[in-house]
mmCIF file of C-alpha atoms and ligand atoms in Angstrom:
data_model
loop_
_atom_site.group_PDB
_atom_site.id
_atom_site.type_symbol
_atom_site.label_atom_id
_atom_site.label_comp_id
_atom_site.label_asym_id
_atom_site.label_seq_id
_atom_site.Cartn_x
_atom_site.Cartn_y
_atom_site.Cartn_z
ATOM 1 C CA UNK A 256 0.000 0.000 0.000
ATOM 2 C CA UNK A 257 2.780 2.448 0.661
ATOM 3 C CA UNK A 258 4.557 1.559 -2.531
ATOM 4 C CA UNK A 259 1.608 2.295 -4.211
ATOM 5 C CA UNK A 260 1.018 5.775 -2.223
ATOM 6 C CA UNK A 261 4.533 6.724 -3.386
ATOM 7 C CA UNK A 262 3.961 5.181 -6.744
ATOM 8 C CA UNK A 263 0.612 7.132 -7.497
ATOM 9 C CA UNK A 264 2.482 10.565 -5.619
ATOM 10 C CA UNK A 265 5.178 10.096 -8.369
ATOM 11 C CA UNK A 266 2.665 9.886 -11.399
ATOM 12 C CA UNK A 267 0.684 13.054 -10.295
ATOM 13 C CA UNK A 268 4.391 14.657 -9.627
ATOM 14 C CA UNK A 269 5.672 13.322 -13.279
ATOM 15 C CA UNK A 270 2.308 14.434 -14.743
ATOM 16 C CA UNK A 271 2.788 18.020 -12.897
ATOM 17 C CA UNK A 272 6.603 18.200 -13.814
ATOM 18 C CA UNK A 273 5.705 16.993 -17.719
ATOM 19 C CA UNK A 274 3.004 19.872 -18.060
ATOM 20 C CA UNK A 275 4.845 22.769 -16.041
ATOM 21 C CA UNK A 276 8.639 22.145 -16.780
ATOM 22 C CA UNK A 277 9.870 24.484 -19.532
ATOM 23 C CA UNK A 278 10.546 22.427 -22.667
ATOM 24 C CA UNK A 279 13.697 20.814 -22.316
ATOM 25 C CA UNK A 280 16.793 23.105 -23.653
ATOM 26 C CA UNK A 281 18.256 22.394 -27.772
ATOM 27 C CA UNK A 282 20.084 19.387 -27.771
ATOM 28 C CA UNK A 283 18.640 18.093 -24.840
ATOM 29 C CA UNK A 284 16.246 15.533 -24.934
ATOM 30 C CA UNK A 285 14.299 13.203 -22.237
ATOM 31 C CA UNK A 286 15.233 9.441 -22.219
ATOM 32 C CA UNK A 287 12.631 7.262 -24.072
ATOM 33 C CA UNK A 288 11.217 4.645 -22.872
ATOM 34 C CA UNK A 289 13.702 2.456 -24.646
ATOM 35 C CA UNK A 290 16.640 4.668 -22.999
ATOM 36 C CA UNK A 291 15.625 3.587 -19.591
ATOM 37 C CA UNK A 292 14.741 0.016 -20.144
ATOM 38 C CA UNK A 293 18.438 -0.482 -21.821
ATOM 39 C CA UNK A 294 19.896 0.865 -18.804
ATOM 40 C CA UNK A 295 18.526 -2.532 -17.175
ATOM 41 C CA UNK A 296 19.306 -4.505 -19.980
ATOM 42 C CA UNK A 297 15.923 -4.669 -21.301
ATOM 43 C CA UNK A 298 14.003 -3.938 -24.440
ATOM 44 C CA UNK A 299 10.833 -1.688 -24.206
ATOM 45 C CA UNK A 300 8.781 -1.920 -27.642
ATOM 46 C CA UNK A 301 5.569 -1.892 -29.348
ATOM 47 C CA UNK A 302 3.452 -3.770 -31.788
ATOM 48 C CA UNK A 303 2.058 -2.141 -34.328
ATOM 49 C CA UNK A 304 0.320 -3.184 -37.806
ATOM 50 C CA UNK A 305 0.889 -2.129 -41.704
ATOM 51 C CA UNK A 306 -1.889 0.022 -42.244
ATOM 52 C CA UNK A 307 -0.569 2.371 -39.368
ATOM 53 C CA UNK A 308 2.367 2.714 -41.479
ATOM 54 C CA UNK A 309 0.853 5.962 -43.382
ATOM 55 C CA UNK A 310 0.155 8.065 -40.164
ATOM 56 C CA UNK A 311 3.722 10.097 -39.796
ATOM 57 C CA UNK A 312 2.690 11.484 -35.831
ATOM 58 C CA UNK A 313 1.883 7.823 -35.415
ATOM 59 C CA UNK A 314 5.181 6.893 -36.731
ATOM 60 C CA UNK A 315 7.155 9.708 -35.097
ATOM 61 C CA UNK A 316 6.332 8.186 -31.765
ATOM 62 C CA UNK A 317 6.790 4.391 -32.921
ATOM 63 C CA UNK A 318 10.201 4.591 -34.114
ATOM 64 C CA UNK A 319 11.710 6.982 -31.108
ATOM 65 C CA UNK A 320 10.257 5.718 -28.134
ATOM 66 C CA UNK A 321 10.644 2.168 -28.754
ATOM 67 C CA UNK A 322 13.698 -0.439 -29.417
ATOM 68 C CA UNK A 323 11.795 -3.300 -30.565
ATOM 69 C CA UNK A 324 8.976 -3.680 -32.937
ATOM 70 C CA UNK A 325 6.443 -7.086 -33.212
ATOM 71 C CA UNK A 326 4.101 -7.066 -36.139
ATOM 72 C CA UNK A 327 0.697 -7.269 -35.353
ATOM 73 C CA UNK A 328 -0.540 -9.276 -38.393
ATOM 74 C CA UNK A 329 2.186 -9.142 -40.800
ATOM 75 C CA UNK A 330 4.005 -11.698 -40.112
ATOM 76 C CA UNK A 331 1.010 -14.357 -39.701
ATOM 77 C CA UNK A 332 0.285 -17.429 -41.996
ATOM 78 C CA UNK A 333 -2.833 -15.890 -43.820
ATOM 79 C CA UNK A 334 -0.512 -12.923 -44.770
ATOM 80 C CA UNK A 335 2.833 -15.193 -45.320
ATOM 81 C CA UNK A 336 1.369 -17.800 -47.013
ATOM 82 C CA UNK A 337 -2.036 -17.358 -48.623
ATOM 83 C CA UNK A 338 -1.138 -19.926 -50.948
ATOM 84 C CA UNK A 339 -0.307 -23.492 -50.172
ATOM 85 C CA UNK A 340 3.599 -23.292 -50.970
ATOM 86 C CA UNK A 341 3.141 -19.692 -52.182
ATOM 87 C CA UNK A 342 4.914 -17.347 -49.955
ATOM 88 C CA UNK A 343 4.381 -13.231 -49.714
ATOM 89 C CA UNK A 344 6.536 -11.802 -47.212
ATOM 90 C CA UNK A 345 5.686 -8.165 -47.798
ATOM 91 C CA UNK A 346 3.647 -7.401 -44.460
ATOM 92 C CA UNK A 347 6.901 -8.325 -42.447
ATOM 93 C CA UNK A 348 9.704 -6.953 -44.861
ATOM 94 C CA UNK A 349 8.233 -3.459 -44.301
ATOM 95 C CA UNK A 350 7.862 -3.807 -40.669
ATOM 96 C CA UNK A 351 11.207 -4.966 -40.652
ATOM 97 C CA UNK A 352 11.968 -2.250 -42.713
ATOM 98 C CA UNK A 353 10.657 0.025 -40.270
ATOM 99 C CA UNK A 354 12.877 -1.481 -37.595
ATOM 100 C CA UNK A 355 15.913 -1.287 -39.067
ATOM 101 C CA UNK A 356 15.332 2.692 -40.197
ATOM 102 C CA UNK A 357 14.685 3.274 -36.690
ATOM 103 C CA UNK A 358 17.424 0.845 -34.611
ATOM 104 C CA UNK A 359 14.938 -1.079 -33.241
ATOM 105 C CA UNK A 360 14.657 -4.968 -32.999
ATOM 106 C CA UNK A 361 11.872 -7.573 -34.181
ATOM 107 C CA UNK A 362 10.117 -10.106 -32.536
ATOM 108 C CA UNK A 363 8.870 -12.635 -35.079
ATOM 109 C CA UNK A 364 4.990 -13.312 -34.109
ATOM 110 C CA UNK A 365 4.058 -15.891 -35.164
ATOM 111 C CA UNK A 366 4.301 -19.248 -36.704
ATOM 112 C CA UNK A 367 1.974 -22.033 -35.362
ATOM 113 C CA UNK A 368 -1.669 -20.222 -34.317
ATOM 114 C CA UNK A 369 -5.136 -21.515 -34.499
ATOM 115 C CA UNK A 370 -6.196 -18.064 -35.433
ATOM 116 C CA UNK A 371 -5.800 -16.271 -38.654
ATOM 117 C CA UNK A 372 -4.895 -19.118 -41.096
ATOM 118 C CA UNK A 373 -5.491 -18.876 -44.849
ATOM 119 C CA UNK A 374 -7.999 -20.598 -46.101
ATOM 120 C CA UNK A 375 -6.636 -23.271 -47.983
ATOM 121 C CA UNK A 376 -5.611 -24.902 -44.886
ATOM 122 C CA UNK A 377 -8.882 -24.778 -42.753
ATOM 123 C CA UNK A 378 -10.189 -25.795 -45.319
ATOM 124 C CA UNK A 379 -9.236 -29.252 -45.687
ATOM 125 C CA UNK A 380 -9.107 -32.621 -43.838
ATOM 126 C CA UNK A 381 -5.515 -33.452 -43.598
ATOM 127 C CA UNK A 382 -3.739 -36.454 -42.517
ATOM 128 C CA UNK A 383 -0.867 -36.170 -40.807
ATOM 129 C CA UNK A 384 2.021 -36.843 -43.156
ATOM 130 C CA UNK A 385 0.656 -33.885 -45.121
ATOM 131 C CA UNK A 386 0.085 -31.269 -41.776
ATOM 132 C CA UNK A 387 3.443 -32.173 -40.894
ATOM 133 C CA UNK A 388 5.065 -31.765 -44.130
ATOM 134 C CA UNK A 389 2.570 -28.277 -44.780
ATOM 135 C CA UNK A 390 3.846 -27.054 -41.631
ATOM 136 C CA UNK A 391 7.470 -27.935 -41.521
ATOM 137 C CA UNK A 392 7.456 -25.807 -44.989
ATOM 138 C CA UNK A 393 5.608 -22.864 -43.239
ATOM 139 C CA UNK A 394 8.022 -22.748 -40.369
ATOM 140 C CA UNK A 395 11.097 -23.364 -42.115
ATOM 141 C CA UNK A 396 10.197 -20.783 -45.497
ATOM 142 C CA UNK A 397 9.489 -18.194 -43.033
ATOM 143 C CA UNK A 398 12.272 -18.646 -40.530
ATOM 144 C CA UNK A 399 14.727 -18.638 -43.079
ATOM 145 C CA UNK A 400 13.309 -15.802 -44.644
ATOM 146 C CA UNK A 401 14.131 -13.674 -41.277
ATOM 147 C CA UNK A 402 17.077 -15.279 -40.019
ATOM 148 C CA UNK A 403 18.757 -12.371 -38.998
ATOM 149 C CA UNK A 404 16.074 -9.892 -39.040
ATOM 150 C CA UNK A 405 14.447 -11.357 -35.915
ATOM 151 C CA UNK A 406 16.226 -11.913 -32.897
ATOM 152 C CA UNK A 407 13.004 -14.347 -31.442
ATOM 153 C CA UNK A 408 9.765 -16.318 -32.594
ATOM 154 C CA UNK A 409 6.464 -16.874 -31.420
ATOM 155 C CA UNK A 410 7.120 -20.304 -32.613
ATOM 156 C CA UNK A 411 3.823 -21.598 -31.113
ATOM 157 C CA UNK A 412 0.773 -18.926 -30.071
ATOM 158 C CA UNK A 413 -2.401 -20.339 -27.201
ATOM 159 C CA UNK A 414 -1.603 -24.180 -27.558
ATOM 160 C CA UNK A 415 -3.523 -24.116 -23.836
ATOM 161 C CA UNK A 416 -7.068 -23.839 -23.093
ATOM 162 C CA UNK A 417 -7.896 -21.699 -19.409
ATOM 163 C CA UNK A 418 -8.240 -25.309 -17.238
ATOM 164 C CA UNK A 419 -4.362 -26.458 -18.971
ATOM 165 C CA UNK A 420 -5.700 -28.746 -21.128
ATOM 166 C CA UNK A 421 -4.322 -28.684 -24.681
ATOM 167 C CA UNK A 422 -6.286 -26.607 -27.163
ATOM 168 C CA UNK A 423 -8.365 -28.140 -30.046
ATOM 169 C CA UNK A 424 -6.761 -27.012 -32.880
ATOM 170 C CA UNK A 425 -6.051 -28.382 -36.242
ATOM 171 C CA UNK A 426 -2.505 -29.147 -35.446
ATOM 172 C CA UNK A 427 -3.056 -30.994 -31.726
ATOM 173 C CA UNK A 428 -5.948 -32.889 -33.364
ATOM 174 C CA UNK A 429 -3.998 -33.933 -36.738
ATOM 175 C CA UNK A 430 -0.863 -34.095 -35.384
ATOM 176 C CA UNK A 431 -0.711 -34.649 -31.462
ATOM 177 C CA UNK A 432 0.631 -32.804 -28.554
ATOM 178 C CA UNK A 433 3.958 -33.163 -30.313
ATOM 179 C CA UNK A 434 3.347 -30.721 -32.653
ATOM 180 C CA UNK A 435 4.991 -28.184 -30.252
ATOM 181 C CA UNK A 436 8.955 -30.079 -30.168
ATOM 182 C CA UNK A 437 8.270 -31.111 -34.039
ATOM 183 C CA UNK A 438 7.477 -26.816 -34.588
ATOM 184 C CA UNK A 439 10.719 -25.651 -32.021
ATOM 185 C CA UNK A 440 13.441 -28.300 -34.060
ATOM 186 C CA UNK A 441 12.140 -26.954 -37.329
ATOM 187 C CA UNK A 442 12.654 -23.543 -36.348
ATOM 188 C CA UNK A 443 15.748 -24.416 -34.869
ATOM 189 C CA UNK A 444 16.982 -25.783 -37.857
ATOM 190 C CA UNK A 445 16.615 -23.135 -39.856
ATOM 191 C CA UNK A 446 17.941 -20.297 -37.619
ATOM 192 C CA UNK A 447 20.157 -21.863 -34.793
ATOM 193 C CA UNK A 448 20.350 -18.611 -33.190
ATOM 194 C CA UNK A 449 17.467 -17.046 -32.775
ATOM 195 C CA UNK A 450 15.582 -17.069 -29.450
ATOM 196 C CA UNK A 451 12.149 -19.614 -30.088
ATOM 197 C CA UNK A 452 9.155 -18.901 -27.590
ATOM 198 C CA UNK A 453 5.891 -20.281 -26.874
ATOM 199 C CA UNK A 454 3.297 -17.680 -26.178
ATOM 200 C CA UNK A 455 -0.015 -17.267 -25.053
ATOM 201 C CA UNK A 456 -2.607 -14.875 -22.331
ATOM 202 C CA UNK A 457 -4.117 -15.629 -19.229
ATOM 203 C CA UNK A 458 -0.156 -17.652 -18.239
ATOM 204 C CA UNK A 459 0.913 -14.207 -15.772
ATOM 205 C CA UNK A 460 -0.559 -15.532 -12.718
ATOM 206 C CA UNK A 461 0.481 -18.989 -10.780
ATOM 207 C CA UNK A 462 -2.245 -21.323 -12.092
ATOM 208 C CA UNK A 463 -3.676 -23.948 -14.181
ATOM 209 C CA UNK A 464 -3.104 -22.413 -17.487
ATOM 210 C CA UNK A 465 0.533 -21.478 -16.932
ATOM 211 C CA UNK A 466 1.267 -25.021 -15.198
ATOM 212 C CA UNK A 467 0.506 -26.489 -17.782
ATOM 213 C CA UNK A 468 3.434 -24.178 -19.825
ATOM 214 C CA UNK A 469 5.872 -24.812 -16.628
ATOM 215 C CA UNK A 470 4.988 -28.717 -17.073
ATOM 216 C CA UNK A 471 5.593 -28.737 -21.151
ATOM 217 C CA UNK A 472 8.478 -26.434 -20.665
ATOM 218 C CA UNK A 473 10.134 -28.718 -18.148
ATOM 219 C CA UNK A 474 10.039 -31.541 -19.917
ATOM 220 C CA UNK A 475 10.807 -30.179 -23.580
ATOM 221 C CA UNK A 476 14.075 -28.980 -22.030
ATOM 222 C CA UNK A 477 14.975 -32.426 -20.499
ATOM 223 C CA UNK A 478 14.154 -33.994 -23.748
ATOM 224 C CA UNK A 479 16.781 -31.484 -25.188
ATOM 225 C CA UNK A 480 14.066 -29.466 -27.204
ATOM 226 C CA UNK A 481 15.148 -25.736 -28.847
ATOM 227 C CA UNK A 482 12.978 -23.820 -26.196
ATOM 228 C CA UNK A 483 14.345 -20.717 -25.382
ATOM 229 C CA UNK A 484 11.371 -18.575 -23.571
ATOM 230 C CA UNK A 485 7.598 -17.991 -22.579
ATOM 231 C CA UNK A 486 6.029 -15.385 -24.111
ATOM 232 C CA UNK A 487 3.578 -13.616 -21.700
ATOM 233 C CA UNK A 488 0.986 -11.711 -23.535
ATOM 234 C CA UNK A 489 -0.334 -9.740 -20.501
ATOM 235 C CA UNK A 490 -3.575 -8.818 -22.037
ATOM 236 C CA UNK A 491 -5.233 -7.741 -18.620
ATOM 237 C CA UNK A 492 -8.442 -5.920 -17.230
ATOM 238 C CA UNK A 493 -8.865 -3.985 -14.626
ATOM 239 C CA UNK A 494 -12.278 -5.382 -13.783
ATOM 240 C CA UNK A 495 -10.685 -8.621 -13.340
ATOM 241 C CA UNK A 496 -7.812 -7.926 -10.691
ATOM 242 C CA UNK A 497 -3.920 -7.988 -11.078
ATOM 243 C CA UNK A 498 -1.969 -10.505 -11.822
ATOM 244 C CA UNK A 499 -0.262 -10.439 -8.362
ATOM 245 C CA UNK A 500 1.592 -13.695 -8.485
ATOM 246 C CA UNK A 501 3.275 -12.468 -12.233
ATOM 247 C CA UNK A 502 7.017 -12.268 -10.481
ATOM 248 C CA UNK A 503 6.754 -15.491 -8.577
ATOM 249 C CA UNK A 504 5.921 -16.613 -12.148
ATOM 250 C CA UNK A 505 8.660 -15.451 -14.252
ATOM 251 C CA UNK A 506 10.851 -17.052 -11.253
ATOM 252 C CA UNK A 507 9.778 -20.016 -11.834
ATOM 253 C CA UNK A 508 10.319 -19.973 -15.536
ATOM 254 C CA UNK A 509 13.972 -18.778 -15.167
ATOM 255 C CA UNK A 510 14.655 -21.551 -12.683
ATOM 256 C CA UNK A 511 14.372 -23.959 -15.657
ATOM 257 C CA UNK A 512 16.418 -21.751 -17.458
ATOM 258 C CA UNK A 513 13.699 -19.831 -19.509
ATOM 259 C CA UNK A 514 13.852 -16.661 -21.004
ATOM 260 C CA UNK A 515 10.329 -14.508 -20.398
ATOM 261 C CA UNK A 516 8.896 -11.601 -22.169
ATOM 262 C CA UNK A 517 6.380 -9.360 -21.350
ATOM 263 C CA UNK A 518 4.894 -9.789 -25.130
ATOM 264 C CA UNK A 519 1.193 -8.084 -25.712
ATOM 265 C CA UNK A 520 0.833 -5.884 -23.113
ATOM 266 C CA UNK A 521 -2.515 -3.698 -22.212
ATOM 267 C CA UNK A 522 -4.553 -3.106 -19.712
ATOM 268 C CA UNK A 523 -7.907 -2.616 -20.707
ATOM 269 C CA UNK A 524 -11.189 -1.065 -18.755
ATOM 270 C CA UNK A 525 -14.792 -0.723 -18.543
ATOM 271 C CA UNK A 526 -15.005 3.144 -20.527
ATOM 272 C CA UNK A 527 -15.583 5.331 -19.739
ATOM 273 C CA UNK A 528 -12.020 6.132 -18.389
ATOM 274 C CA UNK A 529 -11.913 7.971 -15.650
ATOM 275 C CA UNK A 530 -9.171 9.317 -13.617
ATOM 276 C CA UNK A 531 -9.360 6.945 -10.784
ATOM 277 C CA UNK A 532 -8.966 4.040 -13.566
ATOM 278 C CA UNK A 533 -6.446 5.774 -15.603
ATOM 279 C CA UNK A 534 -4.649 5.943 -12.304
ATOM 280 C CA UNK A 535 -4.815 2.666 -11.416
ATOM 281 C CA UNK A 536 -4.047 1.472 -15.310
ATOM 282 C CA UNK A 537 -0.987 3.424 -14.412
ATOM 283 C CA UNK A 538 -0.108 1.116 -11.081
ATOM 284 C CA UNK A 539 -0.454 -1.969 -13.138
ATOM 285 C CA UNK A 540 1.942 -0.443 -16.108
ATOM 286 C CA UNK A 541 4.104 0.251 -13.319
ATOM 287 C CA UNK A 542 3.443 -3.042 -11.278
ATOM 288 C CA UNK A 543 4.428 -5.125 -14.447
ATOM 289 C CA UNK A 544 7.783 -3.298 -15.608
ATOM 290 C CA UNK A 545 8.730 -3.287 -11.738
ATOM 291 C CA UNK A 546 8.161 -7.423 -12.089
ATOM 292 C CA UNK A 547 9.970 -7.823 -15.165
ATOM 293 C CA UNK A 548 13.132 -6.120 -13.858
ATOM 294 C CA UNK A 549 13.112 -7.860 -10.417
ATOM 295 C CA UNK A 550 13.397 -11.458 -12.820
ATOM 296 C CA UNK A 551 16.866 -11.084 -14.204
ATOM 297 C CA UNK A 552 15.668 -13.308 -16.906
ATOM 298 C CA UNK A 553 12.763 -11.067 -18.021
ATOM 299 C CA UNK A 554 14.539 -9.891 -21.039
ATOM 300 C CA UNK A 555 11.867 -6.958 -21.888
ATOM 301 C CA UNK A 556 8.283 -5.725 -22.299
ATOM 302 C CA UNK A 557 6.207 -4.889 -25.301
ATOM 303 C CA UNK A 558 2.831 -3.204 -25.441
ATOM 304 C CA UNK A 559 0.238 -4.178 -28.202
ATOM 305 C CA UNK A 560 0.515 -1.087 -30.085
ATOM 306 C CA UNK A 561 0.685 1.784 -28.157
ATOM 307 C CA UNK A 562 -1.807 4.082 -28.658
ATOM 308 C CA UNK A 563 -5.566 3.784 -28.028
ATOM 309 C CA UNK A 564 -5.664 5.237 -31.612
ATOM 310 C CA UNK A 565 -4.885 1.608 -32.988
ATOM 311 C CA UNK A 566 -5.729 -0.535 -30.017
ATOM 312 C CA UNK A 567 -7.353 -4.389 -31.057
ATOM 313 C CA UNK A 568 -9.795 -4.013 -27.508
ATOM 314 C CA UNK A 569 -12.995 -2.144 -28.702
ATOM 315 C CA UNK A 570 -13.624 -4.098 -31.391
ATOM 316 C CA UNK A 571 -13.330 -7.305 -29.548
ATOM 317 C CA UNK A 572 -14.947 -6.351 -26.025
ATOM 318 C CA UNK A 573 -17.586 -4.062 -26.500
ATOM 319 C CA UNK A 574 -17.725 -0.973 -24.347
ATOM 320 C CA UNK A 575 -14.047 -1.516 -23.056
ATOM 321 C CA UNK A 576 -10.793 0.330 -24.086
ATOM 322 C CA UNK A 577 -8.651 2.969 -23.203
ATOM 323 C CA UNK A 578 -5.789 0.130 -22.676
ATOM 324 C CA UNK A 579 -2.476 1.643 -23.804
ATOM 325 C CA UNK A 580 -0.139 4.204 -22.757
ATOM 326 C CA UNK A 581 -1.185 6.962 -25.198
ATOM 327 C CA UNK A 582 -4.498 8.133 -25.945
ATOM 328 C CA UNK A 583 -6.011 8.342 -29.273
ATOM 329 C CA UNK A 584 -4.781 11.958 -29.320
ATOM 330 C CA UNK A 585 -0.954 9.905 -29.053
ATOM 331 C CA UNK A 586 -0.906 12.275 -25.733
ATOM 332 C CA UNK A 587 1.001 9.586 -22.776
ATOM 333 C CA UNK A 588 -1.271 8.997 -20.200
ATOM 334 C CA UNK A 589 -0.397 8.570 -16.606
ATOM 335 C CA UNK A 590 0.419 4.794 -17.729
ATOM 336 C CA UNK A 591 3.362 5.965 -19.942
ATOM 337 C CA UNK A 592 4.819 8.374 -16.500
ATOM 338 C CA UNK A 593 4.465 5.449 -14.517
ATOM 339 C CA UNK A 594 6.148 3.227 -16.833
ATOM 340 C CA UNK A 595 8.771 5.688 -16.844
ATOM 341 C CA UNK A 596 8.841 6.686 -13.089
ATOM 342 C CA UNK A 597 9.107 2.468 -12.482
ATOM 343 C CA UNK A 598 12.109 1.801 -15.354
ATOM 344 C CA UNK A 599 14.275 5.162 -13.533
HETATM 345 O O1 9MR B 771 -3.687 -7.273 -32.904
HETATM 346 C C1 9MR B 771 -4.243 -8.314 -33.685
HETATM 347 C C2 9MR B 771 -5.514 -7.818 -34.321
HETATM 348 O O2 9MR B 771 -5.248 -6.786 -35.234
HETATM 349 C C3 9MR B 771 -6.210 -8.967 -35.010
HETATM 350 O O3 9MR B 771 -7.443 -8.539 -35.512
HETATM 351 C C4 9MR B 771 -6.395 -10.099 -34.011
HETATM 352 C C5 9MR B 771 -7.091 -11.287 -34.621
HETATM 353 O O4 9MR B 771 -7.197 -12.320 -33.685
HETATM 354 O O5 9MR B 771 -5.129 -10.493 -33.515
HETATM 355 C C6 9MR B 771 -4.551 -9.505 -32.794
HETATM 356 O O6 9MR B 771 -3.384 -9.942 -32.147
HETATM 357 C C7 9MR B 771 -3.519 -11.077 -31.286
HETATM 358 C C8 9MR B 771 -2.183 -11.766 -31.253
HETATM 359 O O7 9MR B 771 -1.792 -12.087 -32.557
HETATM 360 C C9 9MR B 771 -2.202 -12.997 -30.384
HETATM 361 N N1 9MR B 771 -2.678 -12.702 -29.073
HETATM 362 C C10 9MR B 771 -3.938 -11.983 -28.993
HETATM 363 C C11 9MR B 771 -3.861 -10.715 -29.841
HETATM 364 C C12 9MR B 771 -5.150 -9.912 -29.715
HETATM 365 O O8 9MR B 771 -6.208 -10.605 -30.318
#
């Protein structure tokens, strides 16, 4: 409670000192949010999505503030692949693109995901010879394609239902559970350095759904599987409580010699926003970076875009929003002074 006095006295005094202070002096310019996570050896970043591309304040503000970039959509299989064997890496080469302009690294995202697959392969009864051979070429085509561009997959995206059971998806249905070490060795093969994760939401609290990741995890590193990290999305709502246990959970994941990442991060309310909620948005923001940098092993955090502007939440739960750092104005909220007042 007192940390969180101080905490919430130190937004309302950034807030004060960001609206009074004279504007900083030529040549002199405020540490960005990337500045200040490097300083702990993290990465601070955003996701964002081609069609945002066009909007230049937008862009501004993407490629200052940030050191690492994850493409929203890009880099998915409907918009890699939308042809059986017919690749289109276009999305992701000007994200990429993007990235490189502005110094800023990519996390690849992603490569094996229920959601968003072309039609051509929902469409279709499979057997398993041909999944596996359909999805070794996915996996290894677009690997190879950004080997060296990304510096870590989302090799596998929500292979959990809520209760830890495995999700019903073409691939555990066609294929088995061992779809996951089949997808990691692919990926492995064709970029032996770059960092492979699982990912997936509801995993930042001790509990069934993230056991089940610290049970597969476990034992895909004693069977000698490429597994590098666990992706956290941290898609959370304030109506639903914090995730209080999250740094007890990273622990745990860097005990077995995990890397984590923050991955999809927002925070999400009931609108309309007021300032007791944007205030306590700002707690969590802060709550979450402080947990990342207690975990040595938490290598950084990335929000899912970062401006209400361009946020996925209102058109998926209706009358919620207002779960990013900037408003649709791209003005910071007290979210982005309390991410900066936790990464000083
Ligand atoms: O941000 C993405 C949004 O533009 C898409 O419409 C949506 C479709 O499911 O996917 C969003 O990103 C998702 C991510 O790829 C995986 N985790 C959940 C994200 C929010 O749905």
């Amino acid at each position: 409670m007192r940390t969180h006095r101080l905490r919430l006295a130190g937004v309302v005094a950034a807030v004060l000192v960001a609206v009074t202070a004279p504007t900083a002096q030529a040549g002199h310019r405020d540490p960005t949010l990337a500045d200040l996570a490097q300083r702990h050896g993290r990465y601070f970043g955003s996701a964002t999505d081609n069609p945002e591309l066009v909007d230049e304040p937008y862009k501004a503000v993407l490629g200052s503030e940030f050191d690492q970039i994850t493409p929203g959509n890009g880099m998915k299989w409907y918009a890699t692949e939308p042809q059986q064997g017919v690749f289109d890496f276009t999305k992701g080469d000007e994200i990429v693109d993007f990235a490189r302009a502005h110094h800023q690294k990519v996390r690849g995202h992603t490569l094996v995901w229920h959601s968003q697959l072309p039609g051509w392969l929902t469409g279709k009864e499979w057997t398993a010879d041909e999944l596996r051979a359909v999805l070794k070429n996915h996996i290894q085509t677009e690997v190879r394609h950004y080997r060296g561009k990304v510096f870590a997959w989302d090799v596998v995206n929500e292979a959990f239902n809520e209760d830890g059971t495995w999700r019903d998806t073409v691939f555990y249905r066609t294929l088995g559970p061992g779809y996951i070490a089949d997808a990691l060795r692919w990926a492995r093969q064709a970029d032996p350095k770059v960092k492979l994760y699982l990912n997936d939401y509801n995993i930042e609290t001790v509990g069934a759904k993230s056991d089940a990741y610290y049970a597969l995890a476990k034992e895909l590193k004693a069977q000698g599987v490429p597994l590098d990290g666990i992706g956290l999305q941290a898609h959370l709502a304030l109506q639903y409580g914090y995730p209080t246990s999250l740094e007890e959970n990273l622990r745990r994941f860097a005990k077995l010699g995990l890397d984590t990442a923050l991955t999809e991060v927002d925070i999400r309310m009931i609108l309309p926003a007021t300032e007791e909620k944007l205030a306590q948005q700002a707690q969590w923001y802060a709550d979450l970076t402080d947990a990342c940098l207690a975990v040595r092993r938490c290598v950084g955090i990335t929000v899912w875009d970062y401006t209400d502007k361009y946020s996925w939440i209102p058109a998926f739960f209706e009358g919620q929003g207002a779960a990013l750092p900037w408003d649709e104005q791209l003005l910071p909220k007290p979210a982005y002074f309390a991410i900066r007042d936790a990464l000083r």
